[in-house]
Amino acid sequence: DTGVSQDPRHKITKRGQNVTFRCDPISEHNRLYWYRQTLGQGPEFLTYFQNEAQLEKSRLLSDRFSAERPKGSFSTLEIQRTEQGDSAMYLCASSYLQGHTEAFFGQGTRLTVV
Amino acid sequence: GENVEQHPSTLSVQEGDSAVIKCTYSDSASNYFPWYKQELGKGPQLIIDIRSNVGEKKDQRIAVTLNKTAKHFSLHITETQPEDSAVYFCAASIRGTDKLIFGTGTRLQVFP
């Protein structure tokens, strides 16, 4: 297992277009998290899944954002009608339930909305 | 909700010197405090963590201390090397959610 994998690494899109990102967590990890990081800031929590159930969503996750984790494996994050303010690094992390709290991050997807 | 403050925002040290980064948190229910190192263009990498039932933890050149009463925790790097240069983030989380609340980061530069 090579860790958390995110695809694509970079995405440039025009304002108003839809984009979808994928995250493949570490295989035995039940929890999967999405964070957003803007330049010069720490990552901000967006949402997280325990297996296939989405347990919490941040206020940062507007109606244009949707995340899924079918079958409790990989996850997708879709942004509809992108805006320039959506430009950021989108980070995925995973952790193992049952007492283990260490979260391991992927390399992120850098989104640029032009 | 939880709020994490981190200082300093930038830190420059000579190779071989020690570096200390400090964080404070607001929610007394927070019980897990990891530190991440982030290099340019990469995701954060977990380097050390501490839980609320422990006051100090050490791993080679890196140590973390936690003062629950004062609600602050610190990262100590000894014998710094140029490859330690990166942005370091502290974070806090509450048992149950495990979502992390991050500080604003410290850019550490180690000069040879």
Short mmCIF file of C-alpha atoms in Angstrom, two decimals:
data_model
loop_
_atom_site.label_atom_id
_atom_site.label_comp_id
_atom_site.label_asym_id
_atom_site.label_seq_id
_atom_site.Cartn_x
_atom_site.Cartn_y
_atom_site.Cartn_z
CA ASP A 1 0.00 0.00 0.00
CA THR A 2 1.49 3.31 -1.04
CA GLY A 3 -0.68 5.52 1.15
CA VAL A 4 -3.56 7.87 0.33
CA SER A 5 -3.85 8.50 -3.39
CA GLN A 6 -5.56 11.50 -4.99
CA ASP A 7 -6.38 12.13 -8.60
CA PRO A 8 -5.86 14.40 -10.42
CA ARG A 9 -2.91 16.24 -8.86
CA HIS A 10 -3.76 19.44 -10.69
CA LYS A 11 -6.94 20.72 -12.31
CA ILE A 12 -7.49 23.98 -14.16
CA THR A 13 -11.09 24.74 -15.00
CA LYS A 14 -13.14 27.64 -16.24
CA ARG A 15 -15.55 29.36 -13.91
CA GLY A 16 -18.95 27.69 -14.02
CA GLN A 17 -17.68 24.23 -14.92
CA ASN A 18 -18.10 21.16 -12.73
CA VAL A 19 -15.10 19.25 -11.41
CA THR A 20 -14.73 15.92 -9.63
CA PHE A 21 -11.81 14.70 -7.56
CA ARG A 22 -11.07 11.18 -6.42
CA CYS A 23 -9.44 9.87 -3.25
CA ASP A 24 -8.31 6.32 -2.59
CA PRO A 25 -7.61 5.86 1.13
CA ILE A 26 -5.23 3.42 2.78
CA SER A 27 -6.97 0.10 2.27
CA GLU A 28 -7.83 -0.86 5.86
CA HIS A 29 -8.87 2.65 6.93
CA ASN A 30 -12.57 3.14 7.73
CA ARG A 31 -12.53 6.91 8.04
CA LEU A 32 -11.99 9.30 5.16
CA TYR A 33 -11.75 13.08 5.42
CA TRP A 34 -11.77 15.95 2.96
CA TYR A 35 -9.98 19.22 3.77
CA ARG A 36 -9.40 22.40 1.82
CA GLN A 37 -6.20 24.43 2.06
CA THR A 38 -5.71 27.91 0.67
CA LEU A 39 -2.34 29.56 0.26
CA GLY A 40 -0.63 30.34 3.55
CA GLN A 41 -3.30 28.69 5.67
CA GLY A 42 -3.74 25.41 7.47
CA PRO A 43 -6.11 22.77 6.10
CA GLU A 44 -9.80 23.37 6.90
CA PHE A 45 -12.15 20.47 7.53
CA LEU A 46 -14.89 19.94 4.93
CA THR A 47 -16.47 16.55 5.61
CA TYR A 48 -15.77 13.01 6.72
CA PHE A 49 -17.03 9.48 6.20
CA GLN A 50 -17.02 6.44 8.37
CA ASN A 51 -17.21 3.60 5.89
CA GLU A 52 -19.92 4.74 3.43
CA ALA A 53 -21.76 7.03 5.87
CA GLN A 54 -21.11 10.77 5.67
CA LEU A 55 -21.09 11.76 9.34
CA GLU A 56 -20.33 15.45 9.36
CA LYS A 57 -20.23 18.37 6.95
CA SER A 58 -18.64 21.74 7.60
CA ARG A 59 -20.41 25.02 6.96
CA LEU A 60 -17.68 25.54 4.33
CA LEU A 61 -19.34 22.83 2.24
CA SER A 62 -21.88 24.83 0.29
CA ASP A 63 -24.70 23.32 -1.77
CA ARG A 64 -22.37 23.28 -4.76
CA PHE A 65 -20.17 20.70 -3.07
CA SER A 66 -21.04 17.05 -2.76
CA ALA A 67 -19.00 14.13 -1.53
CA GLU A 68 -19.65 10.42 -1.78
CA ARG A 69 -18.01 7.25 -0.64
CA PRO A 70 -19.85 4.37 -2.27
CA LYS A 71 -19.18 0.98 -0.72
CA GLY A 72 -16.90 2.58 1.85
CA SER A 73 -13.85 2.49 -0.39
CA PHE A 74 -12.76 5.41 -2.58
CA SER A 75 -14.42 8.82 -2.31
CA THR A 76 -15.27 11.56 -4.77
CA LEU A 77 -15.66 15.28 -4.17
CA GLU A 78 -17.63 17.17 -6.79
CA ILE A 79 -17.84 20.94 -7.10
CA GLN A 80 -20.60 22.26 -9.33
CA ARG A 81 -20.57 25.66 -11.03
CA THR A 82 -17.05 26.43 -9.86
CA GLU A 83 -16.17 29.93 -8.69
CA GLN A 84 -12.77 31.62 -8.44
CA GLY A 85 -13.01 31.36 -4.66
CA ASP A 86 -12.97 27.58 -4.99
CA SER A 87 -9.33 27.72 -6.07
CA ALA A 88 -7.42 25.80 -3.40
CA MET A 89 -5.67 22.55 -2.59
CA TYR A 90 -8.17 19.80 -1.78
CA LEU A 91 -6.70 17.25 0.58
CA CYS A 92 -7.94 13.80 1.45
CA ALA A 93 -6.92 11.92 4.58
CA SER A 94 -7.78 8.55 6.05
CA SER A 95 -7.54 6.95 9.45
CA TYR A 96 -8.31 3.66 11.09
CA LEU A 97 -11.19 3.54 13.54
CA GLN A 98 -11.14 1.82 16.92
CA GLY A 99 -8.75 3.93 18.88
CA HIS A 100 -6.34 4.90 16.16
CA THR A 101 -6.58 8.59 15.46
CA GLU A 102 -3.56 9.14 13.20
CA ALA A 103 -4.72 10.63 9.92
CA PHE A 104 -2.56 10.26 6.84
CA PHE A 105 -2.92 12.73 4.02
CA GLY A 106 -2.67 12.37 0.29
CA GLN A 107 -0.70 14.72 -1.94
CA GLY A 108 -3.79 16.78 -2.68
CA THR A 109 -5.51 18.08 -5.79
CA ARG A 110 -4.70 21.67 -6.65
CA LEU A 111 -7.70 23.35 -8.26
CA THR A 112 -7.35 26.58 -10.20
CA VAL A 113 -10.54 28.25 -11.41
CA VAL A 114 -9.92 30.79 -14.18
CA GLY B 1 -15.91 25.30 18.39
CA GLU B 2 -12.21 24.55 18.68
CA ASN B 3 -9.69 27.22 17.71
CA VAL B 4 -5.95 26.62 17.40
CA GLU B 5 -3.39 29.42 17.39
CA GLN B 6 0.20 28.84 16.30
CA HIS B 7 3.36 30.92 16.74
CA PRO B 8 5.65 32.02 15.25
CA SER B 9 4.53 32.23 11.64
CA THR B 10 8.14 32.13 10.42
CA LEU B 11 11.28 30.83 12.10
CA SER B 12 14.84 30.95 10.83
CA VAL B 13 17.61 28.99 12.55
CA GLN B 14 21.17 28.01 11.88
CA GLU B 15 21.85 24.36 11.16
CA GLY B 16 22.44 22.52 14.43
CA ASP B 17 20.36 24.93 16.52
CA SER B 18 17.02 24.03 18.10
CA ALA B 19 13.60 25.21 16.90
CA VAL B 20 10.47 25.55 19.01
CA ILE B 21 6.93 26.07 17.71
CA LYS B 22 4.05 26.76 20.08
CA CYS B 23 0.31 26.24 19.81
CA THR B 24 -2.66 26.97 22.02
CA TYR B 25 -6.13 25.48 21.78
CA SER B 26 -9.47 26.63 23.14
CA ASP B 27 -11.62 23.53 23.69
CA SER B 28 -10.77 21.56 26.82
CA ALA B 29 -12.44 18.50 25.25
CA SER B 30 -9.63 18.24 22.70
CA ASN B 31 -7.58 15.16 23.46
CA TYR B 32 -5.33 14.49 20.47
CA PHE B 33 -2.62 16.81 19.14
CA PRO B 34 -0.68 15.87 16.00
CA TRP B 35 2.03 17.79 14.21
CA TYR B 36 2.40 17.77 10.46
CA LYS B 37 5.25 18.79 8.16
CA GLN B 38 4.32 20.06 4.72
CA GLU B 39 6.80 20.53 1.91
CA LEU B 40 6.03 22.63 -1.13
CA GLY B 41 3.43 21.05 -3.39
CA LYS B 42 2.90 18.06 -1.11
CA GLY B 43 0.31 16.94 1.40
CA PRO B 44 0.91 17.23 5.16
CA GLN B 45 3.03 14.46 6.65
CA LEU B 46 2.42 13.31 10.22
CA ILE B 47 5.67 13.61 12.17
CA ILE B 48 4.63 13.17 15.79
CA ASP B 49 1.50 13.26 17.93
CA ILE B 50 0.52 13.33 21.58
CA ARG B 51 -2.60 12.37 23.46
CA SER B 52 -4.05 14.19 26.45
CA ASN B 53 -3.00 11.52 28.93
CA VAL B 54 0.68 12.13 28.18
CA GLY B 55 2.77 15.20 28.98
CA GLU B 56 5.71 14.64 26.66
CA LYS B 57 6.70 12.43 23.77
CA LYS B 58 10.01 12.14 21.98
CA ASP B 59 11.10 10.61 18.68
CA GLN B 60 14.77 11.05 17.88
CA ARG B 61 15.32 14.79 17.24
CA ILE B 62 11.64 15.69 17.62
CA ALA B 63 9.71 16.12 20.87
CA VAL B 64 6.27 17.41 21.75
CA THR B 65 5.09 18.68 25.13
CA LEU B 66 1.51 19.21 26.29
CA ASN B 67 0.23 21.39 29.11
CA LYS B 68 -3.47 20.60 29.51
CA THR B 69 -4.02 23.18 32.24
CA ALA B 70 -2.71 26.00 30.09
CA LYS B 71 -4.10 24.43 26.89
CA HIS B 72 -0.88 24.68 24.98
CA PHE B 73 1.47 22.28 23.27
CA SER B 74 4.85 22.72 21.63
CA LEU B 75 7.08 21.08 19.04
CA HIS B 76 10.80 20.96 19.69
CA ILE B 77 13.30 20.07 16.97
CA THR B 78 16.90 19.66 18.07
CA GLU B 79 20.04 19.61 15.92
CA THR B 80 18.15 21.07 12.98
CA GLN B 81 19.18 20.15 9.45
CA PRO B 82 18.46 21.90 6.13
CA GLU B 83 16.00 19.12 5.24
CA ASP B 84 13.89 20.16 8.24
CA SER B 85 12.98 23.30 6.27
CA ALA B 86 9.22 23.16 5.60
CA VAL B 87 5.91 24.45 6.93
CA TYR B 88 4.85 22.86 10.20
CA PHE B 89 1.23 22.66 11.35
CA CYS B 90 -0.15 21.82 14.75
CA ALA B 91 -3.67 20.48 15.09
CA ALA B 92 -6.18 19.43 17.70
CA SER B 93 -9.11 17.05 17.65
CA ILE B 94 -11.84 15.84 19.94
CA ARG B 95 -12.37 12.14 20.53
CA GLY B 96 -15.26 10.81 18.51
CA THR B 97 -15.09 13.09 15.50
CA ASP B 98 -11.36 12.87 14.91
CA LYS B 99 -11.63 15.86 12.59
CA LEU B 100 -8.57 18.03 12.91
CA ILE B 101 -8.53 21.76 13.57
CA PHE B 102 -5.26 23.15 12.28
CA GLY B 103 -3.13 26.09 13.27
CA THR B 104 -2.02 28.60 10.65
CA GLY B 105 1.42 27.07 10.18
CA THR B 106 5.06 27.95 10.86
CA ARG B 107 7.52 28.28 8.01
CA LEU B 108 10.83 26.93 9.30
CA GLN B 109 14.01 27.75 7.43
CA VAL B 110 17.26 26.06 8.45
CA PHE B 111 20.34 27.73 7.04
CA PRO B 112 23.50 25.67 6.47
#
